[in-house]
XYZ file of C-alpha atoms in Angstrom:
411
model
C -10.619 29.736 -3.132
C -10.410 29.453 -6.914
C -6.772 28.347 -6.875
C -7.524 25.680 -4.271
C -10.437 24.432 -6.352
C -8.308 24.276 -9.501
C -5.726 22.269 -7.553
C -8.491 19.924 -6.263
C -7.700 20.970 -2.689
C -11.037 22.544 -1.793
C -13.805 20.041 -1.031
C -12.917 18.194 -4.192
C -14.705 14.949 -3.255
C -18.193 16.349 -2.722
C -21.033 14.474 -4.420
C -23.384 16.490 -6.698
C -27.080 16.376 -5.784
C -29.847 17.326 -8.221
C -33.165 16.134 -9.628
C -34.859 13.373 -7.634
C -32.026 13.317 -5.087
C -32.929 16.858 -3.993
C -36.489 15.693 -3.294
C -35.179 12.770 -1.218
C -32.741 15.004 0.627
C -35.576 17.368 1.552
C -37.673 14.449 2.780
C -34.759 13.491 5.036
C -34.516 17.048 6.358
C -38.252 17.009 7.153
C -38.037 13.554 8.741
C -35.210 14.786 10.991
C -37.163 17.892 11.974
C -35.342 20.470 9.829
C -36.608 22.887 7.186
C -36.233 21.936 3.540
C -33.700 23.569 1.259
C -34.922 25.697 -1.654
C -31.818 24.893 -3.700
C -32.313 22.930 -6.915
C -28.794 21.534 -6.868
C -25.973 21.329 -4.320
C -23.296 18.901 -3.112
C -22.836 16.712 -0.049
C -20.011 14.971 1.809
C -19.795 11.536 3.421
C -22.244 12.298 6.233
C -24.702 14.193 4.010
C -23.586 17.706 4.976
C -23.745 20.336 2.215
C -21.702 23.570 2.150
C -24.294 25.181 -0.133
C -27.208 24.280 2.156
C -25.192 25.472 5.162
C -24.648 28.815 3.412
C -28.326 29.048 2.498
C -29.376 28.392 6.087
C -26.523 30.498 7.524
C -25.794 27.599 9.867
C -22.832 25.273 9.354
C -24.334 22.830 11.851
C -27.773 22.708 10.252
C -27.866 18.890 10.690
C -27.754 19.260 14.487
C -30.503 19.735 17.053
C -28.178 21.429 19.519
C -24.683 20.240 20.405
C -25.910 16.905 21.757
C -27.986 15.720 18.777
C -26.151 15.429 15.428
C -27.641 13.674 12.414
C -26.632 12.425 8.999
C -28.225 11.707 5.625
C -27.415 8.983 3.095
C -28.946 9.457 -0.343
C -26.276 7.753 -2.423
C -23.923 4.757 -2.095
C -21.257 7.106 -3.494
C -20.973 8.569 0.020
C -19.067 5.457 1.058
C -15.478 6.395 1.966
C -15.990 10.087 1.213
C -14.513 12.725 3.559
C -16.590 14.399 6.252
C -15.650 18.027 5.599
C -17.067 19.648 8.707
C -17.220 16.865 11.321
C -18.946 17.655 14.594
C -16.790 14.987 16.237
C -13.316 13.827 15.286
C -14.737 10.284 14.989
C -17.562 11.122 12.540
C -15.793 9.636 9.540
C -15.068 6.430 11.479
C -18.775 6.160 12.341
C -19.722 6.509 8.664
C -17.167 3.850 7.726
C -18.692 1.580 10.395
C -22.151 2.159 8.892
C -21.069 1.308 5.346
C -19.016 -1.715 6.478
C -22.058 -3.144 8.249
C -24.951 -2.088 6.030
C -23.241 -1.359 2.711
C -25.203 -3.891 0.650
C -28.551 -2.753 2.073
C -27.614 0.913 1.576
C -26.934 0.215 -2.109
C -30.395 -1.308 -2.432
C -32.312 1.248 -0.360
C -30.813 4.324 -2.035
C -31.995 3.145 -5.461
C -35.313 4.830 -4.722
C -35.196 6.009 -1.114
C -32.907 7.719 1.407
C -31.721 7.090 4.948
C -31.843 9.440 7.925
C -29.260 8.816 10.657
C -29.538 9.631 14.354
C -26.289 9.693 16.339
C -27.504 9.295 19.916
C -25.082 9.384 22.848
C -28.008 9.181 25.282
C -27.728 12.893 26.105
C -30.771 15.029 25.297
C -29.019 18.357 25.822
C -25.743 19.729 27.184
C -26.014 22.013 30.203
C -22.389 22.590 31.231
C -18.997 22.104 29.539
C -17.976 18.956 31.415
C -21.103 17.213 30.152
C -18.813 16.065 27.327
C -17.470 13.528 29.833
C -20.782 11.699 29.443
C -19.786 10.631 25.930
C -19.283 6.896 25.942
C -21.174 4.789 23.419
C -22.950 6.353 20.456
C -26.093 4.554 19.323
C -26.588 4.884 15.566
C -30.180 4.411 14.418
C -31.779 4.725 10.994
C -35.074 5.931 9.514
C -36.178 5.650 5.895
C -38.070 8.440 4.151
C -41.774 7.862 3.393
C -41.810 5.259 6.208
C -40.754 2.731 3.582
C -40.522 -0.142 6.069
C -44.183 0.399 7.031
C -45.151 0.584 3.360
C -43.385 -2.734 2.820
C -45.394 -4.337 5.631
C -48.616 -2.965 4.133
C -47.657 -4.253 0.705
C -46.885 -7.726 2.061
C -50.263 -7.794 3.830
C -51.926 -6.906 0.526
C -50.060 -9.750 -1.180
C -51.197 -12.201 1.522
C -54.740 -10.878 1.193
C -54.551 -11.288 -2.604
C -53.498 -14.938 -2.200
C -56.261 -15.752 0.281
C -59.280 -17.634 -1.019
C -60.731 -16.100 -4.195
C -59.383 -12.598 -3.516
C -57.217 -12.828 -6.656
C -60.296 -11.831 -8.638
C -61.108 -8.823 -6.418
C -60.482 -5.702 -8.569
C -60.187 -3.440 -5.513
C -57.278 -5.490 -4.202
C -55.728 -5.338 -7.700
C -55.946 -1.531 -7.601
C -54.436 -1.345 -4.110
C -51.531 -3.568 -5.131
C -50.890 -1.608 -8.317
C -51.046 1.708 -6.469
C -48.565 0.454 -3.861
C -46.207 -0.962 -6.498
C -46.337 2.158 -8.676
C -45.759 4.449 -5.690
C -43.092 2.503 -3.802
C -41.947 -0.198 -6.202
C -41.972 -3.935 -5.621
C -40.981 -4.206 -1.949
C -41.654 -7.904 -1.471
C -38.089 -9.247 -1.544
C -36.217 -6.166 -0.410
C -34.345 -6.105 2.909
C -35.048 -2.639 4.306
C -34.197 -3.353 7.922
C -31.113 -1.472 9.173
C -30.481 -2.618 12.720
C -29.001 -0.044 15.157
C -25.223 0.120 15.516
C -23.000 1.096 18.415
C -19.781 3.076 18.313
C -17.510 3.390 21.355
C -15.685 6.663 21.897
C -12.289 7.055 23.528
C -10.360 10.284 23.134
C -11.939 12.725 20.693
C -12.642 16.313 19.650
C -16.133 17.802 19.562
C -17.451 21.145 18.365
C -19.732 21.277 21.396
C -19.092 24.332 23.608
C -17.111 25.946 20.741
C -14.537 23.166 20.641
C -13.394 20.642 23.253
C -10.705 17.948 23.252
C -11.261 15.025 25.627
C -8.135 12.926 26.135
C -9.091 10.030 28.391
C -6.979 7.104 27.190
C -3.884 8.229 29.053
C -2.621 8.634 32.650
C -5.434 10.955 33.704
C -8.304 12.467 31.678
C -7.434 15.847 30.168
C -10.065 18.263 28.871
C -8.885 21.087 26.602
C -11.214 23.973 25.728
C -10.897 26.318 22.754
C -13.410 28.728 24.290
C -12.273 30.841 27.225
C -15.842 31.162 28.484
C -16.340 27.394 28.505
C -12.957 26.940 30.188
C -13.793 29.459 32.920
C -17.076 27.690 33.591
C -15.452 24.243 33.605
C -12.746 25.086 36.155
C -15.465 25.840 38.693
C -16.320 22.139 38.694
C -15.327 20.300 41.885
C -16.919 16.931 41.105
C -14.948 15.467 38.225
C -11.362 14.264 38.685
C -9.956 15.603 35.421
C -7.271 18.050 34.319
C -8.723 21.136 32.639
C -6.832 23.506 30.314
C -7.475 26.270 27.840
C -5.720 25.606 24.539
C -3.611 28.782 24.896
C -2.051 27.777 28.234
C 1.680 26.947 27.899
C 1.288 24.500 30.797
C -0.822 22.311 28.519
C 2.177 21.358 26.390
C 4.189 20.435 29.482
C 1.347 18.258 30.757
C 0.965 16.516 27.382
C 4.678 15.699 27.504
C 4.401 14.453 31.093
C 1.586 12.125 30.047
C 3.681 10.761 27.152
C 1.220 12.137 24.609
C 3.630 14.414 22.697
C 7.400 14.741 22.330
C 9.975 17.023 20.724
C 13.558 16.241 19.742
C 14.876 19.504 18.303
C 18.061 17.955 16.916
C 15.938 15.554 14.911
C 13.290 18.096 13.955
C 15.710 20.605 12.344
C 16.521 17.909 9.784
C 12.906 17.438 8.741
C 10.716 19.063 6.105
C 8.311 19.965 8.920
C 10.890 22.339 10.337
C 11.605 23.852 6.910
C 7.923 24.579 6.377
C 7.565 26.163 9.811
C 10.719 28.267 9.374
C 9.541 29.517 5.994
C 6.148 30.360 7.457
C 7.909 32.369 10.180
C 9.903 34.329 7.587
C 6.786 34.971 5.495
C 5.033 36.478 8.518
C 7.890 38.923 9.037
C 8.060 40.215 5.442
C 6.424 43.338 4.045
C 6.617 44.940 0.569
C 9.000 42.419 -0.951
C 10.673 42.911 -4.354
C 10.096 39.256 -5.211
C 7.011 37.023 -4.988
C 6.778 35.194 -1.662
C 6.742 31.829 -3.407
C 10.026 32.652 -5.128
C 11.625 33.787 -1.862
C 10.633 30.623 -0.003
C 11.752 28.304 -2.821
C 15.148 29.945 -3.345
C 17.925 29.461 -0.775
C 19.716 32.607 -1.910
C 16.592 34.772 -1.775
C 15.603 33.265 1.578
C 18.995 34.270 3.023
C 18.801 37.669 1.360
C 15.466 38.543 2.952
C 16.482 36.958 6.235
C 19.310 39.489 6.406
C 16.977 42.382 5.599
C 14.728 41.935 8.637
C 15.672 43.315 12.054
C 17.936 41.248 14.303
C 15.183 40.433 16.823
C 12.904 39.000 14.137
C 15.846 37.206 12.518
C 16.580 35.473 15.814
C 12.931 34.485 16.052
C 13.018 32.847 12.615
C 16.348 31.095 13.214
C 16.039 30.604 16.983
C 16.054 26.808 16.933
C 19.280 26.553 14.939
C 20.955 29.273 17.029
C 19.974 27.463 20.221
C 21.343 24.111 19.008
C 24.597 25.739 17.903
C 25.126 27.333 21.294
C 24.110 24.134 23.069
C 27.059 22.364 21.443
C 29.402 24.741 23.286
C 27.568 24.999 26.606
C 24.473 23.623 28.311
C 23.934 26.904 30.131
C 21.450 28.121 27.525
C 17.720 27.715 28.120
C 15.409 26.937 25.250
C 12.763 29.418 26.432
C 15.335 32.232 26.215
C 16.223 31.588 22.582
C 13.361 29.825 20.812
C 10.005 31.510 20.220
C 7.424 29.624 22.254
C 4.866 29.235 19.476
C 7.539 27.943 17.107
C 8.778 25.494 19.736
C 5.241 24.231 20.308
C 4.755 23.817 16.538
C 7.760 21.467 16.431
C 6.173 18.964 18.808
C 4.533 15.842 17.445
C 2.489 12.925 18.806
C 4.497 10.449 20.846
C 5.752 7.529 18.772
C 3.939 5.058 21.045
C 0.474 6.365 20.118
C -1.938 4.543 17.822
C -2.723 5.992 14.391
C -6.144 7.134 15.638
C -4.613 8.963 18.593
C -1.858 10.474 16.431
C -4.432 12.100 14.136
C -6.273 13.600 17.108
C -3.079 14.910 18.724
C -1.856 16.345 15.424
C -5.136 18.272 15.236
C -4.648 19.516 18.804
C -1.065 20.595 18.101
C -1.941 22.527 14.930
C -4.650 24.305 16.920
C -2.129 25.164 19.658
C 0.349 26.564 17.131
C -0.829 26.639 13.483
C 2.514 27.188 11.752
C 2.832 24.062 9.611
C 0.577 24.793 6.617
C 0.624 21.176 5.422
C -0.462 19.753 8.771
C -3.059 22.503 9.118
C -4.540 21.417 5.788
C -4.442 17.756 6.756
C -5.826 18.010 10.280
C -8.014 21.141 10.423
C -9.289 22.104 6.994
C -11.822 24.585 8.331
C -9.094 26.616 10.058
C -6.847 26.207 7.018
C -9.500 27.750 4.741
C -9.995 30.656 7.159
C -6.248 31.302 7.295
C -5.911 30.914 3.530
C -8.222 33.904 3.035
C -5.781 36.123 4.971
C -2.584 35.088 3.169
C -0.649 36.883 0.430
C -1.566 35.573 -3.017
C 1.978 34.433 -3.780
C 2.196 32.687 -0.399
C -0.994 30.840 -1.338
C 0.804 29.589 -4.457
C 3.643 28.273 -2.278
C 1.171 26.606 0.100
C -0.684 24.900 -2.751
C 2.592 23.676 -4.233
C 3.684 22.413 -0.800
C 0.472 20.454 -0.259
C 0.412 18.964 -3.753
C 4.037 17.846 -3.398
C 3.068 15.935 -0.266
C -0.060 14.164 -1.492
């Protein structure tokens, strides 16, 4: 990952945590019912998740009590607008933006000397079966301060009232209590520490529950897409819910998404795009072994690309160039079928969200499409960084250079 880090493409917007902030972070973990971290320094993202703490605990979802109970931590106003690098839901970043839009001023004040624990409650204590994800509707977002600071404020205000009553201003014991409270928690008299609960409505979304589920319910009929075969097999036994259920590997899923006007594909248009060029180059890369030139050089040079294209066997060559061959033949006759000439996974990779979709829906569908067929390295980086990083580890070093260059040229 060193090259990605040098190019600022690997979790580059994490916030460093050390000193007093570590103590506050640990208090949040304890308040939420988790074990403290032993690390003296680490980094966090927008929702308070830390890759270093996750590695220490050997649990990437260490801020969750099961699939149905995710949490967050705010220890710094710098978390405002920061990415959520390992979201449990596709709407996690939107929820954090909602929190900072509503309570931003109070968060700035509170995090001067305290920290905020967040509960994301969808009114589900625990998931029992895969289609329980259909219960997602409104998420209630509630807040708790470490050290029960709101209670300490009430106690301090009572002490102030007591101090002002009668001749209590000369009572040395009350003086000591006030000083102890002020030295421990600061002057809380004029601070607004009340963060009222917020609500966030969910529409279509992705969740990591049950090893990954897409719920598309803003269209003709609800569609549930499972990444886990076990969860899919369990879900299709359901006879109660009127939903369409698919595993992400089923070719029929793409047809259904097109029928529901969720995705589209115009091959004549797509072959003129940079998306197609990236996918075609990825296809060639996958077919090459023991090259005389670096992969990056081959993919950036038209002459070398053609040279290596002609060195691979005819079947693989047709797979790489299938779309262009199909369109050429289609100009002479409509007797040709796309499934006979274009590799299915490449065809699926050339689909994109329907132009009528909102920006929010387009992002979700892009993520679904790159999970169906992860051949566009740029879109994989944009829409599923976790999978991108896993794939990156398996790639040729020179291909990594090409990928990094490709991403940086599109930022």
